[in-house]
């Protein structure tokens, strides 16, 4: 890789954590540490973990914090080169060829061919856009586990060399090293080749204190006691055998719901009547209601905050 002279973005791990807090993202030491390292080592970060734990938001928040433009490639089954990297604007190419046909004494086919495989006829997709950017960018390759394993190969050149090879044009090398985030919900194993190029960050559900802080930060008007209860009850639900555990997204939705309903303290009845905000399967809701209704658990979960 050529030295592009990209300046480090962060002074220290603490600076990452504080900066993220300023844009309302609450990172633990592990998250802040990897972001700091990725910047210094100029390596992409592969963020893996359950849905709704702040993986996508991390990339967005880092972009906001550094004042960089966020370029996002949303992955899906069937994503191909023409949507991820670039494609030739064949309609425009065709028009160009037709325009030449009419005239005698016009340019030779060789000239036309060189012309139609030039920049003017190139449609830039997110990966190429990030490589060609002149301004600071954060590249987010979101939910990479959704593409077929063969499609991952499209990413390898960018991830290791920050460049894209276009057969007709040559190699486009990044003018500056973007911060790159890949996220995965872990629905399948990613290839060794991809993992090798990245720093790995596992993001799990936050601990109770951090989840409470996230609720306090993201839900204006929520009281400390209510945020505490939300964090505690959600955590107790995550200990059940559920099809889909409630994530941070659901904690936030639930806190907003409780606030709207004017709830100050959550009791078993309120929790039961709003369980559909936290859980999305009927069987999970049934398990939660059972849990809420046992005396022993009621005391544990609905007791007023510790001390
Ligand atoms: N550490 C955190 N700090 C602030 N908000 C968070 C944090 N983790 C999750 N969230 C919030 O939770 C929601 C889900 O996050 P998201 O990044 O979409 O999840 P994922 O991409 O992991 O599925 C978003 O509203 C996000 O702002
Ligand atoms: Mg996401």
mmCIF file of C-alpha atoms and ligand atoms in Angstrom:
data_model
loop_
_atom_site.group_PDB
_atom_site.id
_atom_site.type_symbol
_atom_site.label_atom_id
_atom_site.label_comp_id
_atom_site.label_asym_id
_atom_site.label_seq_id
_atom_site.Cartn_x
_atom_site.Cartn_y
_atom_site.Cartn_z
ATOM 1 C CA UNK A 1 0.000 0.000 0.000
ATOM 2 C CA UNK A 2 1.276 3.451 -0.814
ATOM 3 C CA UNK A 3 1.689 5.964 1.965
ATOM 4 C CA UNK A 4 -1.103 8.404 1.431
ATOM 5 C CA UNK A 5 -0.153 10.497 4.416
ATOM 6 C CA UNK A 6 -3.554 10.194 6.038
ATOM 7 C CA UNK A 7 -3.314 11.829 9.461
ATOM 8 C CA UNK A 8 -4.479 9.914 12.537
ATOM 9 C CA UNK A 9 -7.988 10.952 13.499
ATOM 10 C CA UNK A 10 -7.842 10.295 17.235
ATOM 11 C CA UNK A 11 -5.414 11.211 19.997
ATOM 12 C CA UNK A 12 -6.176 8.291 22.270
ATOM 13 C CA UNK A 13 -8.717 5.591 23.087
ATOM 14 C CA UNK A 14 -10.247 7.970 25.600
ATOM 15 C CA UNK A 15 -10.662 10.605 22.909
ATOM 16 C CA UNK A 16 -12.631 8.117 20.790
ATOM 17 C CA UNK A 17 -14.889 7.224 23.692
ATOM 18 C CA UNK A 18 -15.508 10.852 24.686
ATOM 19 C CA UNK A 19 -16.027 11.920 21.089
ATOM 20 C CA UNK A 20 -18.566 9.158 20.557
ATOM 21 C CA UNK A 21 -20.360 10.159 23.731
ATOM 22 C CA UNK A 22 -20.613 13.697 22.350
ATOM 23 C CA UNK A 23 -22.563 12.327 19.393
ATOM 24 C CA UNK A 24 -24.702 10.170 21.705
ATOM 25 C CA UNK A 25 -22.984 6.862 21.122
ATOM 26 C CA UNK A 26 -21.989 5.079 24.288
ATOM 27 C CA UNK A 27 -19.009 2.864 23.614
ATOM 28 C CA UNK A 28 -17.295 0.565 26.054
ATOM 29 C CA UNK A 29 -13.520 0.294 26.250
ATOM 30 C CA UNK A 30 -13.439 -2.525 23.695
ATOM 31 C CA UNK A 31 -15.343 -0.594 21.036
ATOM 32 C CA UNK A 32 -13.379 2.624 21.535
ATOM 33 C CA UNK A 33 -10.117 0.688 21.533
ATOM 34 C CA UNK A 34 -10.763 -1.007 18.191
ATOM 35 C CA UNK A 35 -11.819 2.232 16.513
ATOM 36 C CA UNK A 36 -8.623 3.864 17.725
ATOM 37 C CA UNK A 37 -6.481 0.956 16.491
ATOM 38 C CA UNK A 38 -8.228 0.709 13.128
ATOM 39 C CA UNK A 39 -7.436 4.345 12.480
ATOM 40 C CA UNK A 40 -3.791 3.996 13.499
ATOM 41 C CA UNK A 41 -3.241 0.699 11.669
ATOM 42 C CA UNK A 42 -5.356 1.800 8.691
ATOM 43 C CA UNK A 43 -7.341 -1.412 8.845
ATOM 44 C CA UNK A 44 -11.052 -2.061 8.311
ATOM 45 C CA UNK A 45 -13.169 -3.154 11.283
ATOM 46 C CA UNK A 46 -15.456 -6.155 11.078
ATOM 47 C CA UNK A 47 -18.224 -5.605 13.624
ATOM 48 C CA UNK A 48 -20.175 -8.730 14.403
ATOM 49 C CA UNK A 49 -22.971 -9.432 16.885
ATOM 50 C CA UNK A 50 -26.727 -9.756 17.333
ATOM 51 C CA UNK A 51 -29.132 -7.391 15.549
ATOM 52 C CA UNK A 52 -29.929 -4.097 17.218
ATOM 53 C CA UNK A 53 -26.749 -3.757 19.273
ATOM 54 C CA UNK A 54 -25.399 -0.597 17.644
ATOM 55 C CA UNK A 55 -23.203 -1.958 14.846
ATOM 56 C CA UNK A 56 -24.548 0.238 12.053
ATOM 57 C CA UNK A 57 -24.865 3.173 14.420
ATOM 58 C CA UNK A 58 -21.197 2.883 15.336
ATOM 59 C CA UNK A 59 -20.127 3.630 11.754
ATOM 60 C CA UNK A 60 -22.634 6.473 11.481
ATOM 61 C CA UNK A 61 -21.512 7.947 14.778
ATOM 62 C CA UNK A 62 -17.817 7.737 13.891
ATOM 63 C CA UNK A 63 -18.598 9.561 10.646
ATOM 64 C CA UNK A 64 -20.476 12.232 12.545
ATOM 65 C CA UNK A 65 -17.740 12.571 15.123
ATOM 66 C CA UNK A 66 -14.973 12.961 12.547
ATOM 67 C CA UNK A 67 -17.017 15.162 10.225
ATOM 68 C CA UNK A 68 -16.646 12.581 7.450
ATOM 69 C CA UNK A 69 -19.169 11.715 4.765
ATOM 70 C CA UNK A 70 -20.786 8.318 5.295
ATOM 71 C CA UNK A 71 -20.856 6.127 2.209
ATOM 72 C CA UNK A 72 -22.972 3.045 2.739
ATOM 73 C CA UNK A 73 -23.138 -0.178 0.821
ATOM 74 C CA UNK A 74 -26.169 -2.100 2.034
ATOM 75 C CA UNK A 75 -25.550 -5.764 1.261
ATOM 76 C CA UNK A 76 -28.242 -8.173 0.133
ATOM 77 C CA UNK A 77 -28.473 -11.537 -1.548
ATOM 78 C CA UNK A 78 -27.681 -11.065 -5.214
ATOM 79 C CA UNK A 79 -25.568 -7.929 -4.778
ATOM 80 C CA UNK A 80 -23.043 -7.869 -7.597
ATOM 81 C CA UNK A 81 -20.158 -5.849 -8.937
ATOM 82 C CA UNK A 82 -22.406 -3.510 -10.901
ATOM 83 C CA UNK A 83 -24.156 -2.379 -7.723
ATOM 84 C CA UNK A 84 -21.180 -2.505 -5.357
ATOM 85 C CA UNK A 85 -18.282 -1.190 -7.434
ATOM 86 C CA UNK A 86 -19.140 0.334 -10.790
ATOM 87 C CA UNK A 87 -20.875 -0.326 -14.065
ATOM 88 C CA UNK A 88 -20.584 1.059 -17.540
ATOM 89 C CA UNK A 89 -23.390 3.315 -18.638
ATOM 90 C CA UNK A 90 -24.245 1.218 -21.658
ATOM 91 C CA UNK A 91 -27.186 3.349 -22.774
ATOM 92 C CA UNK A 92 -24.950 6.347 -22.999
ATOM 93 C CA UNK A 93 -22.268 4.246 -24.709
ATOM 94 C CA UNK A 94 -24.813 3.059 -27.250
ATOM 95 C CA UNK A 95 -25.942 6.585 -28.009
ATOM 96 C CA UNK A 96 -22.341 7.617 -28.510
ATOM 97 C CA UNK A 97 -21.754 4.757 -30.942
ATOM 98 C CA UNK A 98 -24.940 5.538 -32.865
ATOM 99 C CA UNK A 99 -24.059 9.186 -33.086
ATOM 100 C CA UNK A 100 -20.751 8.283 -34.750
ATOM 101 C CA UNK A 101 -22.348 5.864 -37.227
ATOM 102 C CA UNK A 102 -24.203 8.535 -39.119
ATOM 103 C CA UNK A 103 -21.136 10.535 -40.012
ATOM 104 C CA UNK A 104 -18.636 9.575 -42.643
ATOM 105 C CA UNK A 105 -15.072 10.608 -41.905
ATOM 106 C CA UNK A 106 -15.810 10.396 -38.174
ATOM 107 C CA UNK A 107 -13.455 8.839 -35.599
ATOM 108 C CA UNK A 108 -12.231 5.270 -36.042
ATOM 109 C CA UNK A 109 -13.716 2.446 -33.975
ATOM 110 C CA UNK A 110 -10.568 2.391 -31.846
ATOM 111 C CA UNK A 111 -11.089 6.014 -30.947
ATOM 112 C CA UNK A 112 -14.735 5.477 -30.155
ATOM 113 C CA UNK A 113 -13.905 2.450 -28.018
ATOM 114 C CA UNK A 114 -11.325 4.375 -25.995
ATOM 115 C CA UNK A 115 -13.832 7.142 -25.567
ATOM 116 C CA UNK A 116 -16.761 5.041 -24.360
ATOM 117 C CA UNK A 117 -14.631 3.273 -21.737
ATOM 118 C CA UNK A 118 -13.590 6.529 -20.126
ATOM 119 C CA UNK A 119 -14.672 8.228 -16.951
ATOM 120 C CA UNK A 120 -17.614 9.995 -18.595
ATOM 121 C CA UNK A 121 -19.337 6.667 -19.165
ATOM 122 C CA UNK A 122 -18.664 5.173 -15.734
ATOM 123 C CA UNK A 123 -21.390 4.826 -13.127
ATOM 124 C CA UNK A 124 -19.750 4.904 -9.722
ATOM 125 C CA UNK A 125 -21.166 2.673 -6.981
ATOM 126 C CA UNK A 126 -20.421 2.971 -3.224
ATOM 127 C CA UNK A 127 -17.093 1.108 -3.054
ATOM 128 C CA UNK A 128 -15.552 2.987 -5.949
ATOM 129 C CA UNK A 129 -17.048 6.221 -4.704
ATOM 130 C CA UNK A 130 -15.321 5.771 -1.360
ATOM 131 C CA UNK A 131 -11.988 5.041 -3.027
ATOM 132 C CA UNK A 132 -12.227 8.069 -5.306
ATOM 133 C CA UNK A 133 -13.440 10.486 -2.645
ATOM 134 C CA UNK A 134 -11.349 13.593 -2.144
ATOM 135 C CA UNK A 135 -13.089 14.513 1.104
ATOM 136 C CA UNK A 136 -12.875 12.413 4.302
ATOM 137 C CA UNK A 137 -15.232 9.442 4.195
ATOM 138 C CA UNK A 138 -16.338 6.573 6.374
ATOM 139 C CA UNK A 139 -17.253 3.524 4.315
ATOM 140 C CA UNK A 140 -19.938 1.297 5.810
ATOM 141 C CA UNK A 141 -20.386 -2.135 4.245
ATOM 142 C CA UNK A 142 -23.524 -3.114 6.092
ATOM 143 C CA UNK A 143 -24.711 -6.669 6.763
ATOM 144 C CA UNK A 144 -21.987 -8.295 4.713
ATOM 145 C CA UNK A 145 -23.182 -11.751 5.785
ATOM 146 C CA UNK A 146 -26.153 -11.293 3.449
ATOM 147 C CA UNK A 147 -24.094 -11.587 0.262
ATOM 148 C CA UNK A 148 -23.021 -14.982 -1.061
ATOM 149 C CA UNK A 149 -19.547 -15.987 -0.006
ATOM 150 C CA UNK A 150 -18.309 -15.663 -3.635
ATOM 151 C CA UNK A 151 -19.371 -12.022 -3.676
ATOM 152 C CA UNK A 152 -17.097 -11.267 -0.741
ATOM 153 C CA UNK A 153 -14.220 -11.471 -3.215
ATOM 154 C CA UNK A 154 -15.344 -8.117 -4.614
ATOM 155 C CA UNK A 155 -14.338 -6.534 -1.338
ATOM 156 C CA UNK A 156 -10.904 -8.027 -0.858
ATOM 157 C CA UNK A 157 -8.899 -5.652 -3.023
ATOM 158 C CA UNK A 158 -10.424 -2.632 -1.357
ATOM 159 C CA UNK A 159 -10.002 -3.980 2.142
ATOM 160 C CA UNK A 160 -6.326 -4.817 1.806
ATOM 161 C CA UNK A 161 -5.033 -2.252 -0.679
ATOM 162 C CA UNK A 162 -7.656 0.504 -0.759
ATOM 163 C CA UNK A 163 -7.826 0.271 -4.512
ATOM 164 C CA UNK A 164 -10.142 -0.922 -7.278
ATOM 165 C CA UNK A 165 -9.047 -2.422 -10.590
ATOM 166 C CA UNK A 166 -11.184 -1.558 -13.591
ATOM 167 C CA UNK A 167 -10.064 -3.622 -16.594
ATOM 168 C CA UNK A 168 -10.703 -0.890 -19.161
ATOM 169 C CA UNK A 169 -9.387 1.973 -17.055
ATOM 170 C CA UNK A 170 -6.659 0.617 -14.826
ATOM 171 C CA UNK A 171 -6.281 0.714 -11.067
ATOM 172 C CA UNK A 172 -7.906 3.433 -9.005
ATOM 173 C CA UNK A 173 -5.956 3.988 -5.805
ATOM 174 C CA UNK A 174 -7.447 5.787 -2.802
ATOM 175 C CA UNK A 175 -6.197 9.328 -2.297
ATOM 176 C CA UNK A 176 -6.739 8.909 1.431
ATOM 177 C CA UNK A 177 -7.441 5.891 3.569
ATOM 178 C CA UNK A 178 -11.113 5.817 4.541
ATOM 179 C CA UNK A 179 -12.233 4.313 7.822
ATOM 180 C CA UNK A 180 -14.070 1.148 6.827
ATOM 181 C CA UNK A 181 -16.697 -0.672 8.869
ATOM 182 C CA UNK A 182 -18.169 -4.018 7.876
ATOM 183 C CA UNK A 183 -21.057 -5.319 9.917
ATOM 184 C CA UNK A 184 -22.377 -8.844 10.207
ATOM 185 C CA UNK A 185 -25.334 -10.322 12.071
ATOM 186 C CA UNK A 186 -23.514 -13.619 11.906
ATOM 187 C CA UNK A 187 -26.093 -15.505 9.852
ATOM 188 C CA UNK A 188 -23.211 -17.353 8.212
ATOM 189 C CA UNK A 189 -19.452 -17.686 8.533
ATOM 190 C CA UNK A 190 -17.491 -15.100 6.589
ATOM 191 C CA UNK A 191 -14.502 -16.212 4.541
ATOM 192 C CA UNK A 192 -11.067 -16.432 6.097
ATOM 193 C CA UNK A 193 -9.777 -14.108 3.385
ATOM 194 C CA UNK A 194 -12.174 -11.388 4.450
ATOM 195 C CA UNK A 195 -11.612 -11.816 8.174
ATOM 196 C CA UNK A 196 -7.856 -11.755 7.759
ATOM 197 C CA UNK A 197 -7.995 -8.250 6.343
ATOM 198 C CA UNK A 198 -10.005 -6.792 9.208
ATOM 199 C CA UNK A 199 -9.775 -6.074 12.889
ATOM 200 C CA UNK A 200 -12.500 -8.019 14.618
ATOM 201 C CA UNK A 201 -14.969 -6.474 17.044
ATOM 202 C CA UNK A 202 -17.681 -8.468 18.729
ATOM 203 C CA UNK A 203 -20.518 -6.251 19.915
ATOM 204 C CA UNK A 204 -22.924 -7.853 22.349
ATOM 205 C CA UNK A 205 -25.847 -6.515 24.349
ATOM 206 C CA UNK A 206 -24.517 -3.768 26.607
ATOM 207 C CA UNK A 207 -24.219 -4.374 30.336
ATOM 208 C CA UNK A 208 -26.983 -2.978 32.487
ATOM 209 C CA UNK A 209 -25.293 0.301 33.328
ATOM 210 C CA UNK A 210 -24.431 1.104 29.741
ATOM 211 C CA UNK A 211 -27.893 0.171 28.525
ATOM 212 C CA UNK A 212 -29.428 2.443 31.151
ATOM 213 C CA UNK A 213 -27.141 5.243 29.976
ATOM 214 C CA UNK A 214 -28.098 4.634 26.352
ATOM 215 C CA UNK A 215 -31.766 4.908 27.311
ATOM 216 C CA UNK A 216 -31.125 8.089 29.283
ATOM 217 C CA UNK A 217 -29.172 9.580 26.382
ATOM 218 C CA UNK A 218 -31.517 8.613 23.586
ATOM 219 C CA UNK A 219 -34.916 9.076 25.190
ATOM 220 C CA UNK A 220 -35.379 12.668 26.293
ATOM 221 C CA UNK A 221 -37.585 13.045 29.328
ATOM 222 C CA UNK A 222 -37.085 9.556 30.726
ATOM 223 C CA UNK A 223 -36.350 9.471 34.455
ATOM 224 C CA UNK A 224 -33.314 7.801 35.932
ATOM 225 C CA UNK A 225 -35.528 5.331 37.792
ATOM 226 C CA UNK A 226 -37.485 4.353 34.674
ATOM 227 C CA UNK A 227 -34.319 3.922 32.593
ATOM 228 C CA UNK A 228 -32.964 1.734 35.350
ATOM 229 C CA UNK A 229 -36.062 -0.448 35.333
ATOM 230 C CA UNK A 230 -36.087 -0.744 31.560
ATOM 231 C CA UNK A 231 -32.471 -1.889 31.553
ATOM 232 C CA UNK A 232 -33.117 -4.360 34.323
ATOM 233 C CA UNK A 233 -36.276 -5.892 32.904
ATOM 234 C CA UNK A 234 -34.837 -6.196 29.409
ATOM 235 C CA UNK A 235 -31.813 -7.889 30.829
ATOM 236 C CA UNK A 236 -33.942 -10.403 32.707
ATOM 237 C CA UNK A 237 -35.791 -11.175 29.466
ATOM 238 C CA UNK A 238 -32.497 -11.839 27.696
ATOM 239 C CA UNK A 239 -31.868 -14.610 30.183
ATOM 240 C CA UNK A 240 -34.933 -16.526 28.954
ATOM 241 C CA UNK A 241 -34.776 -18.968 26.062
ATOM 242 C CA UNK A 242 -36.324 -16.732 23.422
ATOM 243 C CA UNK A 243 -36.532 -16.920 19.658
ATOM 244 C CA UNK A 244 -35.454 -13.294 19.494
ATOM 245 C CA UNK A 245 -34.069 -11.505 22.521
ATOM 246 C CA UNK A 246 -34.933 -7.837 22.853
ATOM 247 C CA UNK A 247 -32.104 -5.631 21.580
ATOM 248 C CA UNK A 248 -31.100 -2.067 22.359
ATOM 249 C CA UNK A 249 -33.530 -0.878 19.656
ATOM 250 C CA UNK A 250 -36.379 -2.520 21.553
ATOM 251 C CA UNK A 251 -35.249 -1.111 24.905
ATOM 252 C CA UNK A 252 -35.366 2.360 23.372
ATOM 253 C CA UNK A 253 -38.786 1.754 21.802
ATOM 254 C CA UNK A 254 -40.089 0.432 25.086
ATOM 255 C CA UNK A 255 -38.776 3.383 27.079
ATOM 256 C CA UNK A 256 -40.428 5.766 24.580
ATOM 257 C CA UNK A 257 -43.677 3.821 24.853
ATOM 258 C CA UNK A 258 -43.683 3.890 28.656
ATOM 259 C CA UNK A 259 -42.982 7.605 28.573
ATOM 260 C CA UNK A 260 -45.877 8.199 26.178
ATOM 261 C CA UNK A 261 -48.172 6.199 28.427
ATOM 262 C CA UNK A 262 -47.113 8.317 31.392
ATOM 263 C CA UNK A 263 -45.711 5.324 33.265
ATOM 264 C CA UNK A 264 -43.423 6.195 36.164
ATOM 265 C CA UNK A 265 -42.754 2.744 37.566
ATOM 266 C CA UNK A 266 -43.188 -0.462 35.667
ATOM 267 C CA UNK A 267 -45.252 -3.140 37.372
ATOM 268 C CA UNK A 268 -46.114 -6.613 36.110
ATOM 269 C CA UNK A 269 -49.334 -5.406 34.536
ATOM 270 C CA UNK A 270 -47.712 -2.573 32.533
ATOM 271 C CA UNK A 271 -44.884 -4.858 31.473
ATOM 272 C CA UNK A 272 -47.353 -7.476 30.279
ATOM 273 C CA UNK A 273 -49.532 -5.083 28.346
ATOM 274 C CA UNK A 274 -46.521 -3.587 26.521
ATOM 275 C CA UNK A 275 -44.491 -6.768 26.024
ATOM 276 C CA UNK A 276 -45.274 -6.648 22.297
ATOM 277 C CA UNK A 277 -42.909 -3.693 21.975
ATOM 278 C CA UNK A 278 -40.022 -5.770 23.299
ATOM 279 C CA UNK A 279 -40.785 -9.122 21.734
ATOM 280 C CA UNK A 280 -41.839 -10.008 18.227
ATOM 281 C CA UNK A 281 -42.895 -13.662 18.556
ATOM 282 C CA UNK A 282 -46.084 -14.770 20.257
ATOM 283 C CA UNK A 283 -44.244 -17.676 21.924
ATOM 284 C CA UNK A 284 -41.670 -15.247 23.351
ATOM 285 C CA UNK A 285 -44.400 -12.953 24.649
ATOM 286 C CA UNK A 286 -46.081 -15.910 26.350
ATOM 287 C CA UNK A 287 -42.815 -16.840 28.072
ATOM 288 C CA UNK A 288 -42.289 -13.261 29.203
ATOM 289 C CA UNK A 289 -45.796 -12.958 30.626
ATOM 290 C CA UNK A 290 -45.275 -16.140 32.596
ATOM 291 C CA UNK A 291 -42.006 -14.776 33.918
ATOM 292 C CA UNK A 292 -43.571 -11.431 34.860
ATOM 293 C CA UNK A 293 -46.362 -13.116 36.780
ATOM 294 C CA UNK A 294 -44.319 -15.296 39.146
ATOM 295 C CA UNK A 295 -43.993 -13.723 42.584
ATOM 296 C CA UNK A 296 -40.348 -14.487 42.889
ATOM 297 C CA UNK A 297 -39.486 -12.833 39.591
ATOM 298 C CA UNK A 298 -41.836 -9.980 40.194
ATOM 299 C CA UNK A 299 -39.837 -9.113 43.284
ATOM 300 C CA UNK A 300 -36.547 -9.372 41.401
ATOM 301 C CA UNK A 301 -37.554 -7.506 38.276
ATOM 302 C CA UNK A 302 -40.063 -4.972 39.442
ATOM 303 C CA UNK A 303 -38.475 -4.074 42.763
ATOM 304 C CA UNK A 304 -37.518 -0.394 42.903
ATOM 305 C CA UNK A 305 -33.939 0.396 41.765
ATOM 306 C CA UNK A 306 -30.999 -0.869 43.834
ATOM 307 C CA UNK A 307 -30.441 1.291 46.923
HETATM 308 N N1 LIG B 1 -23.870 2.039 22.262
HETATM 309 C C1 LIG B 1 -24.929 2.709 21.811
HETATM 310 N N2 LIG B 1 -25.053 4.037 22.017
HETATM 311 C C2 LIG B 1 -26.125 4.698 21.552
HETATM 312 N N3 LIG B 1 -27.131 4.154 20.862
HETATM 313 C C3 LIG B 1 -27.058 2.832 20.614
HETATM 314 C C4 LIG B 1 -25.954 2.053 21.075
HETATM 315 N N4 LIG B 1 -26.156 0.773 20.691
HETATM 316 C C5 LIG B 1 -27.319 0.759 20.043
HETATM 317 N N5 LIG B 1 -27.869 1.998 19.963
HETATM 318 C C6 LIG B 1 -29.135 2.347 19.319
HETATM 319 O O1 LIG B 1 -29.838 1.135 19.087
HETATM 320 C C7 LIG B 1 -30.474 1.141 17.822
HETATM 321 C C8 LIG B 1 -30.032 -0.033 16.985
HETATM 322 O O2 LIG B 1 -28.721 0.145 16.553
HETATM 323 P P1 LIG B 1 -28.204 -0.349 15.141
HETATM 324 O O3 LIG B 1 -26.860 0.257 14.932
HETATM 325 O O4 LIG B 1 -29.208 -0.104 14.087
HETATM 326 O O5 LIG B 1 -28.084 -1.918 15.391
HETATM 327 P P2 LIG B 1 -27.407 -3.044 14.483
HETATM 328 O O6 LIG B 1 -26.798 -2.394 13.279
HETATM 329 O O7 LIG B 1 -26.402 -3.695 15.380
HETATM 330 O O8 LIG B 1 -28.519 -3.989 14.143
HETATM 331 C C9 LIG B 1 -30.174 2.484 17.191
HETATM 332 O O9 LIG B 1 -31.236 3.356 17.445
HETATM 333 C C10 LIG B 1 -28.931 2.937 17.927
HETATM 334 O O10 LIG B 1 -28.836 4.318 17.954
HETATM 335 MG MG1 LIG B 2 -27.441 -2.683 11.343
#
